[in-house]
Amino acid sequence: MTERREFSPSVLIAATLGRAPIAGVALLEGDELELHEVRGMPHGQDELLPLCRQTVEADDLVLFSQPRRSAGRAVHFFAGVPVRGDDRRPVGVLFIAAREVRNLGHDALEALLALGRQLERQLDADRAVRAVEARSRMVSMAHRASDLTEVLRFCLDEVCVHSGWPVGHVCVPADDGTGELVSAKLWHGADDGGPARLREILWDTRVSPGVGLCGEAADSLRPKWMADLDLPELGVGSGFAFPVHCESGVVAVLEFYDPGVRRPSPLVLDLVTELGREVGLAVARMSDRAELVRSQTTLRETVRRLRTIIGTAHDAFIALDEDGCVTEWNAAAERMFGWPHADIIGRLLADTVVPERFRADHVAGIARLKATGEGSVLGRQIELAGLRRDGQEFPIELYVWQPQPSGPYRFNAFVRDVSERKEAERALRDAYSREQEVVEELRGLDRIKTDFIANVSHELRTPLTSISGYLELLVDGVAGDLTDDQQEMTSIIQRNTGRLLRLVEDILTVGKIDSGQFQPAVEATELGALVEAAAKSVEPAAIRKAITLVRQLGAEPIVVRADPNQLDRALMNVLSNAVKFTPAAGSVVIRVRRVGNEVRITVADTGIGIAQDELPKLFTRFFRSSLAIEHEIQGTGLGLAIVKHIVERHGGDISVASRPGEGTMVAIVLPIDPDVVSAQP
């Protein structure tokens, strides 16, 4: 099981790298994925778990960025990096997320991947510490115990929990002198399904030396694994086994199984290799006190090997006695702090590598731990300042634990120099600050641009409205009858004046949307009448192109809570587009139907269509499709962007399906207020 710990530095850096307000770490707890730390999302975290699970299952980067498709979704951008263990299987996810669509640049993506690798190294160090502690627990228990079954049971459970392999079983040599292995009737795992059938088979099977997983491990006196067992009916995909042995031979073989295809990690193999020898020796000494000296020699050799491993570790390793004096000091500590091993052993840590302003707190913390058993730094990874021998301070990351839970206080610590990381964080903060300044400048320019467009649009609308009014008077004959040529010219002027007025109105609407002034004034609105009115408005244009305009409204009225003026504008825009982009003699069908507590409005045409790669851009301001440009169909590209805003302000959704040359279908889905639904027949 993965111990809970803090990942705040990695989470903060990930959020900064991706400029995302949400970031966190999820880790596997057995088969379950759990969020260990989430920044920037106090509510709605359940949306993150499926995305993290997808990242673990894909075992690769998962990048998700798309606009809202349903009213309940909160996360619209997600980037997850799998975090792998030392066996290269995913053990978790480092992720960033946002409530709006975002683009993640190549450099930020590479940095996020690099941060994931750094987190893997951090977890690897933790696993190494836990492996040492697990080995210490099992060896210590083996030396204390007086019963073989008790030792094997304890080791079986510990290895299963530490390695994450769900099923474990113990074989021992048969009493008949054949050298075959039989079940010790010791089991770790589920009691039903495939594992239960596997247990029945293993308990009734005798294994010859050199045959099968257990036989090979017993014959070679080394761990063995098989990654292709492929027995799904028994819940087995792979397995490994290791012998517990001493000079007189094999004492037992512990075997482990997993339903997936995997191999034990190098840390697990190192653990069980040492465990097999050390526990074997301890078990042999249960019946022969003369073996006690040899077991102590083996234990000292194990300690020596552990010291060799720690001595060559990349991180500094420091051990202290109960008074805070240094008892262990590896080569990495020498390089990091500048104190040779011979000069530091026996000296107080507080007087050497702890900055002077923290020394009193350090001494008080040790005293408090000895008096109360409570320590603020034990079992936690914290950031502090270290002091080199030349007096230079530098940032460090510290992890302290007690190697033994009882007896005289001893403290072990891994120390990491995080100067480079801190410098990188500072550079990132500076870059982010500069970027924010640029963003503010751009926002200011955008506000100036928006104000300018709004002012110009207002100034244009007044004379255009006047021109349109006087044109209507001319057409109505107020200034005298017009000749046919004059009628044609005034019609052209009217059409173009109308286009200009619609363009000005669209620009003003966009300005209102940006400033938050475009708000619906909802009321009970009968949708059929609204659709019929919009259809009649575009009917003259359809008649001029011999386009068949079909209405499918249904017999029963449908009432929604909506702003009739805004909704009419949206329907008019969609219908006008359908007529405009449909060639002569085509057809346009508008259909309204109720589905549960929603109403669905579809407008389908037989027009020129839209290329598939252009559909995601269709609701972007000023976007015009390549086919519209090719056919020289006039437009500004603002209409559908406004329609989308109107629909979404009513709590609805809009989508488009189209193929070039086959027409287009626009679907608008609006919610029906529950009170209105209950009132309808």
XYZ file of C-alpha atoms in Angstrom:
681
model
C 0.000 0.000 0.000
C 1.242 3.496 -0.807
C 1.724 5.663 2.281
C 0.067 9.042 2.291
C 2.480 11.898 1.985
C 2.619 15.438 0.758
C 3.313 16.309 -2.878
C 2.751 20.059 -2.576
C 5.991 21.158 -4.346
C 5.370 18.892 -7.365
C 1.688 19.869 -7.533
C 2.519 23.586 -7.336
C 5.194 23.302 -10.039
C 2.819 21.316 -12.280
C 0.127 23.995 -11.904
C 2.661 26.706 -12.717
C 4.087 24.855 -15.724
C 0.674 24.318 -17.289
C -0.765 27.651 -16.134
C -3.656 25.604 -14.806
C -5.614 26.433 -11.641
C -6.136 22.749 -10.789
C -3.339 20.254 -10.163
C -2.821 17.155 -8.115
C -1.548 13.621 -7.629
C -3.547 10.386 -7.667
C -2.007 7.102 -6.508
C -3.115 3.476 -6.706
C -4.158 1.944 -3.384
C -4.314 -1.735 -4.355
C -6.673 -1.756 -7.349
C -8.305 1.553 -6.408
C -7.104 4.962 -7.595
C -7.319 7.680 -4.943
C -6.647 11.406 -5.034
C -3.813 12.087 -2.576
C -3.578 15.820 -3.136
C -5.627 18.254 -5.238
C -4.934 21.963 -5.536
C -7.474 24.498 -6.761
C -10.623 22.308 -6.832
C -12.357 22.024 -3.444
C -15.556 20.644 -4.998
C -16.366 18.288 -7.892
C -13.180 16.224 -7.628
C -15.065 13.091 -8.742
C -14.642 14.272 -12.359
C -10.865 13.924 -12.006
C -10.773 10.240 -11.038
C -12.070 8.814 -14.394
C -9.490 10.919 -16.258
C -6.723 9.741 -13.917
C -7.909 6.148 -14.348
C -7.748 6.615 -18.140
C -4.144 7.821 -17.786
C -3.186 4.772 -15.694
C -4.865 2.355 -18.120
C -3.274 4.024 -21.147
C 0.136 4.112 -19.418
C 0.820 7.241 -21.430
C 0.170 10.958 -21.483
C -3.567 11.765 -21.637
C -4.464 15.205 -22.938
C -8.133 16.269 -22.890
C -9.314 19.672 -24.071
C -12.786 20.321 -25.442
C -15.699 22.721 -24.884
C -18.620 21.900 -22.639
C -21.004 19.301 -24.076
C -23.278 18.941 -21.074
C -24.520 21.346 -18.432
C -23.034 19.361 -15.523
C -19.376 19.104 -16.558
C -16.852 21.208 -14.614
C -13.496 20.103 -16.106
C -12.808 20.942 -19.769
C -9.024 20.627 -19.820
C -6.931 17.804 -18.412
C -3.337 16.710 -18.863
C -2.217 13.602 -16.990
C 1.244 12.034 -16.814
C 1.540 8.419 -15.607
C 3.838 7.917 -12.633
C 5.515 4.509 -12.782
C 7.130 2.321 -10.181
C 10.510 0.668 -10.471
C 8.844 -2.220 -12.362
C 7.627 0.391 -14.931
C 3.975 -0.267 -14.107
C 1.852 2.841 -13.463
C 1.365 3.554 -9.767
C -0.305 6.930 -10.093
C -0.877 10.126 -12.055
C 0.454 13.678 -11.894
C -2.154 15.927 -13.505
C -3.254 19.478 -14.206
C -6.767 20.569 -15.129
C -8.940 23.620 -15.752
C -12.603 24.487 -15.996
C -12.133 25.987 -19.444
C -10.512 24.825 -22.675
C -6.748 25.430 -22.730
C -3.811 24.772 -25.002
C -0.671 23.187 -23.547
C 2.488 24.202 -25.384
C 5.239 21.752 -26.332
C 7.686 23.185 -23.788
C 5.134 23.022 -20.972
C 4.234 19.457 -21.969
C 7.884 18.362 -21.910
C 8.364 20.055 -18.545
C 5.274 18.274 -17.170
C 6.639 14.917 -18.356
C 9.995 15.710 -16.730
C 8.211 16.594 -13.488
C 6.457 13.224 -13.628
C 9.841 11.487 -13.860
C 11.051 13.516 -10.875
C 7.997 12.377 -8.914
C 8.836 8.779 -9.871
C 12.315 9.209 -8.425
C 10.805 10.648 -5.272
C 8.473 7.649 -4.927
C 11.366 5.278 -5.723
C 13.289 6.716 -2.773
C 10.248 6.196 -0.550
C 9.894 2.603 -1.754
C 13.576 1.979 -1.035
C 13.063 3.226 2.518
C 9.975 1.058 2.959
C 11.834 -1.968 1.543
C 14.571 -1.526 4.138
C 11.947 -1.172 6.872
C 9.955 -4.217 5.649
C 13.118 -6.317 5.497
C 14.056 -5.177 8.994
C 10.603 -6.081 10.349
C 10.572 -9.570 8.852
C 14.147 -10.441 9.814
C 13.593 -9.104 13.332
C 10.401 -11.121 13.693
C 12.143 -14.272 12.409
C 14.858 -13.912 15.034
C 12.333 -13.364 17.824
C 9.846 -16.094 16.880
C 9.995 -19.704 18.037
C 7.505 -21.168 15.521
C 8.157 -21.714 11.807
C 4.502 -21.312 10.826
C 4.334 -17.953 12.614
C 7.422 -16.709 10.710
C 6.197 -17.899 7.306
C 2.721 -16.420 7.868
C 4.207 -13.061 8.833
C 6.592 -13.005 5.844
C 3.818 -14.072 3.437
C 1.529 -11.229 4.530
C 4.334 -8.644 4.614
C 5.606 -9.446 1.113
C 2.052 -9.379 -0.333
C 1.341 -5.992 1.230
C 4.735 -4.508 0.350
C 4.896 -5.811 -3.250
C 1.219 -5.337 -4.130
C 0.829 -8.943 -5.405
C -2.653 -9.963 -4.202
C -2.287 -13.737 -3.749
C 0.367 -15.613 -1.770
C 0.966 -19.258 -0.805
C 3.637 -21.216 1.084
C 5.128 -24.618 0.172
C 7.401 -26.660 2.443
C 9.419 -29.859 1.901
C 7.423 -33.066 2.304
C 8.178 -35.205 5.365
C 8.680 -38.412 3.309
C 12.217 -37.570 2.127
C 11.266 -37.382 -1.572
C 12.409 -33.773 -1.847
C 8.983 -32.795 -3.169
C 7.178 -29.662 -1.981
C 3.693 -29.695 -0.453
C 1.366 -26.952 0.693
C 1.891 -25.551 4.204
C -1.791 -24.475 4.116
C -0.754 -20.832 4.509
C -2.633 -18.487 2.180
C -2.967 -14.754 1.563
C -5.734 -13.521 -0.746
C -9.400 -13.737 -1.656
C -11.499 -16.704 -0.564
C -13.852 -16.816 -3.556
C -13.796 -16.974 -7.355
C -10.608 -17.873 -9.238
C -8.258 -17.413 -6.231
C -10.305 -19.889 -4.191
C -10.030 -22.524 -6.966
C -6.294 -21.785 -7.233
C -5.916 -22.383 -3.476
C -7.665 -25.764 -3.733
C -5.319 -26.826 -6.531
C -2.162 -25.650 -4.770
C -3.130 -27.269 -1.450
C -3.574 -30.659 -3.173
C -0.487 -30.542 -5.424
C 2.973 -32.016 -4.802
C 5.795 -30.247 -6.650
C 9.027 -31.940 -7.725
C 12.351 -30.016 -7.553
C 13.009 -28.083 -10.768
C 9.373 -28.338 -11.933
C 7.098 -25.301 -12.108
C 7.476 -21.986 -10.347
C 8.070 -23.356 -6.819
C 10.221 -26.251 -8.023
C 12.566 -23.983 -10.002
C 12.941 -21.563 -7.089
C 13.713 -24.435 -4.692
C 16.165 -26.054 -7.112
C 18.090 -22.842 -7.955
C 17.852 -21.197 -4.502
C 17.005 -17.955 -6.330
C 13.770 -16.039 -6.989
C 11.927 -17.098 -10.157
C 9.093 -15.420 -12.030
C 6.772 -16.271 -14.902
C 5.020 -13.436 -16.721
C 2.922 -15.572 -19.089
C 1.003 -18.079 -16.983
C -2.276 -17.039 -18.687
C -4.793 -18.786 -16.402
C -7.703 -16.299 -16.315
C -10.111 -18.917 -14.934
C -7.917 -19.065 -11.809
C -7.266 -15.308 -11.685
C -3.595 -15.828 -12.607
C -1.636 -13.953 -15.262
C 1.850 -14.016 -13.766
C 3.693 -15.215 -10.679
C 6.957 -15.247 -8.785
C 8.449 -17.341 -6.010
C 11.464 -17.243 -3.732
C 13.022 -19.856 -1.466
C 13.635 -19.512 2.252
C 16.800 -21.535 2.720
C 19.815 -22.158 4.902
C 22.913 -24.334 4.638
C 20.948 -27.517 5.215
C 18.605 -26.825 2.293
C 15.228 -25.306 1.482
C 13.046 -24.443 4.479
C 10.060 -23.174 2.445
C 9.104 -21.567 -0.860
C 6.800 -18.527 -0.921
C 4.912 -18.034 -4.189
C 2.825 -15.043 -5.305
C 0.328 -14.527 -8.120
C -1.297 -11.579 -9.925
C -4.157 -11.575 -12.467
C -2.222 -9.215 -14.760
C 0.947 -9.660 -16.775
C 3.743 -8.268 -14.634
C 7.091 -9.094 -13.092
C 8.340 -8.313 -9.604
C 10.171 -5.008 -9.341
C 13.939 -4.930 -8.755
C 13.329 -3.668 -5.211
C 11.051 -6.623 -4.484
C 13.557 -9.083 -5.959
C 16.356 -7.609 -3.843
C 14.101 -7.744 -0.790
C 13.063 -11.396 -1.202
C 16.580 -12.510 -2.162
C 17.961 -11.132 1.090
C 14.853 -12.240 2.978
C 15.129 -15.826 1.761
C 18.657 -16.141 3.095
C 18.158 -14.222 6.342
C 14.820 -15.763 7.344
C 16.156 -19.193 6.406
C 19.046 -18.736 8.753
C 16.776 -17.458 11.509
C 14.430 -20.432 11.117
C 17.291 -22.897 11.213
C 18.430 -21.392 14.504
C 15.092 -22.134 16.117
C 16.195 -25.761 16.506
C 19.938 -25.299 16.842
C 21.291 -22.715 19.249
C 24.769 -23.313 17.876
C 23.657 -21.425 14.768
C 23.159 -18.203 16.745
C 26.669 -16.901 16.094
C 26.311 -17.558 12.358
C 22.959 -15.720 12.261
C 24.513 -12.709 13.939
C 27.324 -12.774 11.376
C 24.778 -12.889 8.585
C 22.862 -10.025 10.142
C 26.038 -7.977 10.391
C 26.756 -8.772 6.751
C 23.272 -7.607 5.877
C 23.841 -4.385 7.785
C 27.144 -4.002 5.980
C 25.436 -4.464 2.628
C 22.732 -1.998 3.620
C 25.401 0.462 4.668
C 27.102 -0.090 1.307
C 23.842 0.644 -0.468
C 23.211 3.724 1.656
C 26.841 4.793 1.353
C 26.580 4.884 -2.454
C 23.136 6.475 -2.519
C 22.654 9.721 -4.430
C 20.900 11.388 -1.475
C 22.674 12.170 1.777
C 22.003 9.664 4.578
C 22.386 10.735 8.217
C 21.772 8.683 11.363
C 21.542 10.240 14.849
C 21.512 8.827 18.362
C 19.009 9.913 21.019
C 21.074 13.009 21.854
C 21.199 14.211 18.253
C 24.836 13.165 17.623
C 25.779 11.851 14.178
C 26.344 8.062 14.017
C 26.145 7.484 10.229
C 27.250 9.814 7.435
C 27.495 8.621 3.820
C 29.581 9.917 0.905
C 26.691 11.981 -0.472
C 26.456 13.779 2.903
C 30.182 14.526 2.735
C 29.786 16.085 -0.717
C 26.635 17.989 0.217
C 27.720 19.533 3.526
C 31.514 19.537 3.162
C 32.123 17.576 6.385
C 34.330 14.450 6.082
C 33.037 11.315 7.777
C 35.831 11.277 10.373
C 35.184 14.904 11.394
C 31.408 14.673 11.778
C 30.858 11.331 13.579
C 29.961 11.915 17.248
C 29.292 15.641 16.811
C 25.928 17.252 17.428
C 24.022 17.767 14.202
C 22.682 21.082 15.539
C 26.229 22.462 15.851
C 27.307 21.494 12.328
C 24.716 21.483 9.514
C 21.740 23.290 11.110
C 21.735 27.098 10.543
C 22.179 28.985 13.802
C 18.706 30.549 13.785
C 17.121 27.040 13.738
C 19.340 25.316 16.298
C 17.198 26.077 19.345
C 14.103 24.657 17.611
C 16.074 21.551 16.579
C 17.229 20.844 20.137
C 13.753 21.553 21.538
C 12.193 19.171 18.998
C 14.452 16.275 20.063
C 13.718 16.981 23.737
C 9.970 17.089 23.083
C 10.116 13.773 21.187
C 11.999 12.078 24.028
C 9.555 13.462 26.603
C 6.232 12.947 24.801
C 6.916 10.611 21.865
C 5.564 13.250 19.475
C 7.708 14.613 16.652
C 6.634 17.203 14.070
C 8.992 15.993 11.325
C 8.873 12.203 11.675
C 7.489 10.402 8.645
C 7.017 13.609 6.641
C 8.970 15.136 3.814
C 9.712 18.755 4.658
C 11.806 21.579 3.257
C 14.398 23.311 5.442
C 17.657 25.186 5.129
C 20.988 23.360 5.480
C 24.397 24.789 6.378
C 27.606 23.836 4.572
C 30.894 23.733 6.422
C 31.952 26.985 4.688
C 28.916 28.780 6.184
C 26.798 28.809 3.018
C 23.089 28.081 3.472
C 21.140 26.122 0.860
C 17.626 24.607 0.590
C 17.200 20.923 1.436
C 14.402 18.358 1.399
C 14.403 16.169 4.514
C 12.725 12.855 5.340
C 13.218 11.558 8.924
C 12.098 8.235 10.404
C 12.761 6.035 13.399
C 14.301 2.687 12.389
C 12.811 1.069 15.513
C 9.444 2.013 17.075
C 10.584 1.160 20.594
C 13.738 1.324 22.691
C 16.269 4.185 22.749
C 15.481 6.889 20.231
C 17.426 6.670 16.980
C 16.784 8.769 13.910
C 17.569 8.156 10.247
C 17.210 10.793 7.562
C 17.560 11.143 3.803
C 18.540 14.655 2.723
C 18.319 16.045 -0.813
C 19.832 19.281 -2.097
C 16.995 21.102 -3.874
C 18.932 24.234 -4.864
C 18.479 23.601 -8.583
C 14.776 22.925 -8.155
C 14.300 26.098 -6.102
C 16.144 28.104 -8.745
C 13.909 26.588 -11.414
C 10.822 27.460 -9.347
C 12.046 31.037 -8.943
C 12.661 31.301 -12.692
C 9.172 29.949 -13.332
C 7.632 32.466 -10.946
C 9.525 35.322 -12.610
C 8.468 34.126 -16.047
C 4.876 33.802 -14.884
C 4.959 37.321 -13.409
C 6.301 38.747 -16.666
C 3.684 36.860 -18.588
C 0.929 38.240 -16.369
C 2.155 41.761 -17.071
C 1.966 41.091 -20.808
C -1.505 39.594 -20.372
C -2.695 42.703 -18.536
C -1.318 44.899 -21.311
C -3.116 42.787 -23.902
C -6.326 42.948 -21.885
C -6.031 46.723 -21.785
C -5.540 46.857 -25.540
C -8.498 44.517 -25.989
C -10.689 46.798 -23.863
C -9.614 49.809 -25.940
C -10.401 47.873 -29.129
C -13.800 46.786 -27.792
C -14.703 50.331 -26.715
C -13.594 51.693 -30.088
C -15.681 49.163 -32.031
C -18.701 49.820 -29.816
C -18.434 53.599 -30.271
C -17.971 53.312 -34.016
C -20.883 50.866 -34.258
C -23.156 53.243 -32.338
C -22.128 56.092 -34.601
C -22.845 53.976 -37.696
C -26.223 52.713 -36.503
C -27.773 56.173 -36.175
C -27.203 57.324 -39.811
C -27.949 53.838 -41.151
C -31.266 53.795 -39.304
C -32.063 57.190 -40.781
C -31.113 56.045 -44.297
C -33.242 52.899 -43.895
C -36.249 54.946 -42.773
C -36.068 57.421 -45.639
C -35.623 54.549 -48.091
C -38.875 53.028 -46.859
C -40.577 56.390 -47.439
C -39.197 56.517 -50.992
C -40.332 52.949 -51.723
C -43.789 53.704 -50.269
C -44.109 56.669 -52.717
C -44.199 59.439 -50.109
C -41.898 61.551 -52.304
C -43.679 60.531 -55.485
C -43.981 57.467 -57.622
C -40.720 55.768 -58.592
C -39.877 54.462 -62.019
C -38.980 50.795 -62.448
C -35.256 51.654 -62.576
C -35.586 53.759 -59.438
C -37.454 50.922 -57.704
C -34.632 48.480 -58.585
C -31.929 50.878 -57.362
C -33.712 51.599 -54.079
C -34.201 47.836 -53.526
C -30.459 47.302 -53.891
C -29.816 50.163 -51.464
C -32.321 48.713 -49.010
C -30.735 45.235 -49.078
C -27.233 46.585 -48.518
C -28.435 48.988 -45.822
C -30.052 46.017 -44.085
C -26.789 44.082 -44.303
C -24.912 46.982 -42.762
C -27.468 47.315 -39.964
C -27.244 43.574 -39.200
C -23.438 43.773 -39.184
C -23.502 46.764 -36.811
C -26.027 44.968 -34.601
C -23.823 41.833 -34.505
C -20.760 43.885 -33.535
C -22.713 45.663 -30.787
C -23.989 42.295 -29.526
C -20.462 40.891 -29.369
C -19.447 43.935 -27.331
C -22.331 43.351 -24.925
C -21.349 39.676 -24.597
C -17.755 40.603 -23.754
C -18.859 43.166 -21.177
C -21.439 40.849 -19.582
C -24.382 43.106 -20.523
C -26.038 40.563 -22.819
C -28.514 38.934 -20.407
C -31.764 37.115 -21.252
C -35.034 38.444 -19.853
C -36.824 35.091 -19.572
C -40.545 34.543 -19.576
C -42.920 31.728 -20.492
C -42.559 31.409 -24.269
C -44.533 29.177 -26.635
C -41.833 27.714 -28.864
C -44.038 26.688 -31.800
C -45.241 30.245 -32.420
C -41.681 31.542 -32.184
C -40.419 28.979 -34.716
C -43.332 29.685 -37.061
C -42.632 33.424 -36.961
C -38.953 32.849 -37.740
C -39.850 30.541 -40.632
C -42.211 33.142 -42.118
C -39.470 35.763 -41.914
C -37.098 33.712 -44.090
C -39.837 32.406 -46.371
C -39.512 35.222 -48.962
C -35.800 34.472 -49.401
C -36.592 30.748 -49.745
C -39.277 31.464 -52.362
C -36.841 33.565 -54.406
C -34.492 30.524 -54.609
C -37.325 27.973 -55.085
C -36.319 26.310 -51.805
C -38.909 24.131 -50.086
C -39.303 25.225 -46.467
C -40.841 22.425 -44.346
C -42.136 22.891 -40.777
C -42.620 19.913 -38.433
C -43.874 21.515 -35.215
C -46.164 18.920 -33.655
C -49.713 19.320 -32.414
C -49.095 20.091 -28.727
C -47.638 23.437 -27.657
C -44.224 23.465 -26.019
C -43.603 26.209 -23.461
C -40.097 27.102 -22.284
C -38.600 29.755 -20.022
C -36.765 31.976 -22.500
C -36.133 35.499 -23.750
C -38.337 35.502 -26.885
C -36.336 38.274 -28.613
C -32.972 36.552 -28.132
C -34.334 33.109 -29.005
C -36.040 34.535 -32.116
C -32.721 36.045 -33.152
C -30.971 32.672 -32.756
C -33.634 30.834 -34.789
C -33.614 33.496 -37.484
C -29.830 33.232 -37.805
C -29.855 29.426 -38.150
C -32.754 29.459 -40.662
C -31.216 32.301 -42.673
C -27.935 30.381 -42.895
C -29.772 27.254 -44.053
C -31.509 29.188 -46.859
C -28.353 31.153 -47.747
C -26.124 28.073 -48.069
C -28.689 25.908 -49.894
C -28.626 26.035 -53.715
C -31.801 26.769 -55.704
C -34.528 24.080 -55.655
C -33.176 22.565 -52.426
C -35.019 22.084 -49.157
C -34.846 23.231 -45.528
C -36.648 21.295 -42.778
C -37.175 22.695 -39.292
C -38.399 20.234 -36.687
C -39.407 20.779 -33.041
C -39.944 17.862 -30.661
C -39.949 17.305 -26.931
C -37.703 14.619 -25.383
C -38.295 14.222 -21.650
C -37.598 17.561 -19.951
C -35.840 18.971 -23.013
C -36.931 20.357 -26.355
C -34.871 19.620 -29.477
C -34.941 21.988 -32.469
C -33.241 20.767 -35.652
C -32.718 22.661 -38.899
C -31.598 20.385 -41.763
C -30.754 21.647 -45.257
C -29.505 20.208 -48.547
C -26.835 22.894 -48.883
C -23.133 22.929 -49.700
C -22.101 21.539 -46.297
C -18.957 22.058 -44.231
C -15.621 20.236 -44.223
C -15.148 17.895 -41.224
C -11.939 19.548 -40.030
C -13.708 22.936 -39.953
C -16.644 21.893 -37.748
C -14.821 22.583 -34.418
C -14.131 26.163 -35.590
C -17.706 26.879 -36.661
C -18.694 28.814 -33.517
C -15.483 30.866 -33.479
C -15.962 34.577 -34.128
C -15.287 35.727 -37.708
C -14.707 32.149 -38.924
C -16.036 31.396 -42.406
C -15.843 27.966 -43.987
C -13.706 27.383 -47.059
C -16.782 26.319 -49.070
C -18.578 29.581 -48.180
C -15.581 31.561 -49.401
C -15.280 29.392 -52.517
C -18.964 29.955 -53.417
C -18.629 33.693 -52.617
C -21.472 33.579 -50.079
C -21.478 36.771 -48.048
C -21.246 36.803 -44.262
C -19.210 38.064 -41.282
C -18.742 34.868 -39.277
C -20.355 36.394 -36.162
C -23.844 34.901 -36.387
C -23.234 31.378 -35.075
C -20.961 32.663 -32.295
C -23.863 34.832 -31.100
C -26.323 31.933 -31.490
C -24.112 29.694 -29.331
C -23.969 32.356 -26.609
C -27.753 32.822 -26.668
C -28.383 29.063 -26.458
C -25.911 28.557 -23.627
C -27.306 31.547 -21.684
C -30.618 29.634 -21.772
C -28.916 26.546 -20.313
C -28.933 24.724 -23.632
C -26.474 23.257 -26.115
C -25.926 23.533 -29.871
C -24.188 21.132 -32.238
C -23.612 20.823 -35.978
C -23.323 17.746 -38.217
C -22.369 18.203 -41.852
C -20.653 16.739 -44.909
C -19.496 18.686 -47.983
C -22.124 18.469 -50.721
C -24.617 16.603 -48.497
C -26.038 19.423 -46.400
C -25.934 20.477 -42.764
C -28.025 19.823 -39.653
C -27.956 22.220 -36.686
C -29.413 20.877 -33.415
C -30.428 23.146 -30.517
C -31.367 21.511 -27.201
C -33.075 23.633 -24.534
C -34.206 22.601 -21.038
C -37.864 22.867 -20.102
C -38.471 24.371 -16.649
C -39.982 21.680 -14.318
C -42.820 24.025 -13.321
C -43.615 24.645 -16.982
C -43.429 20.890 -17.724
C -45.957 20.040 -15.000
C -48.307 22.722 -16.268
C -48.273 21.436 -19.870
C -50.846 18.877 -21.005
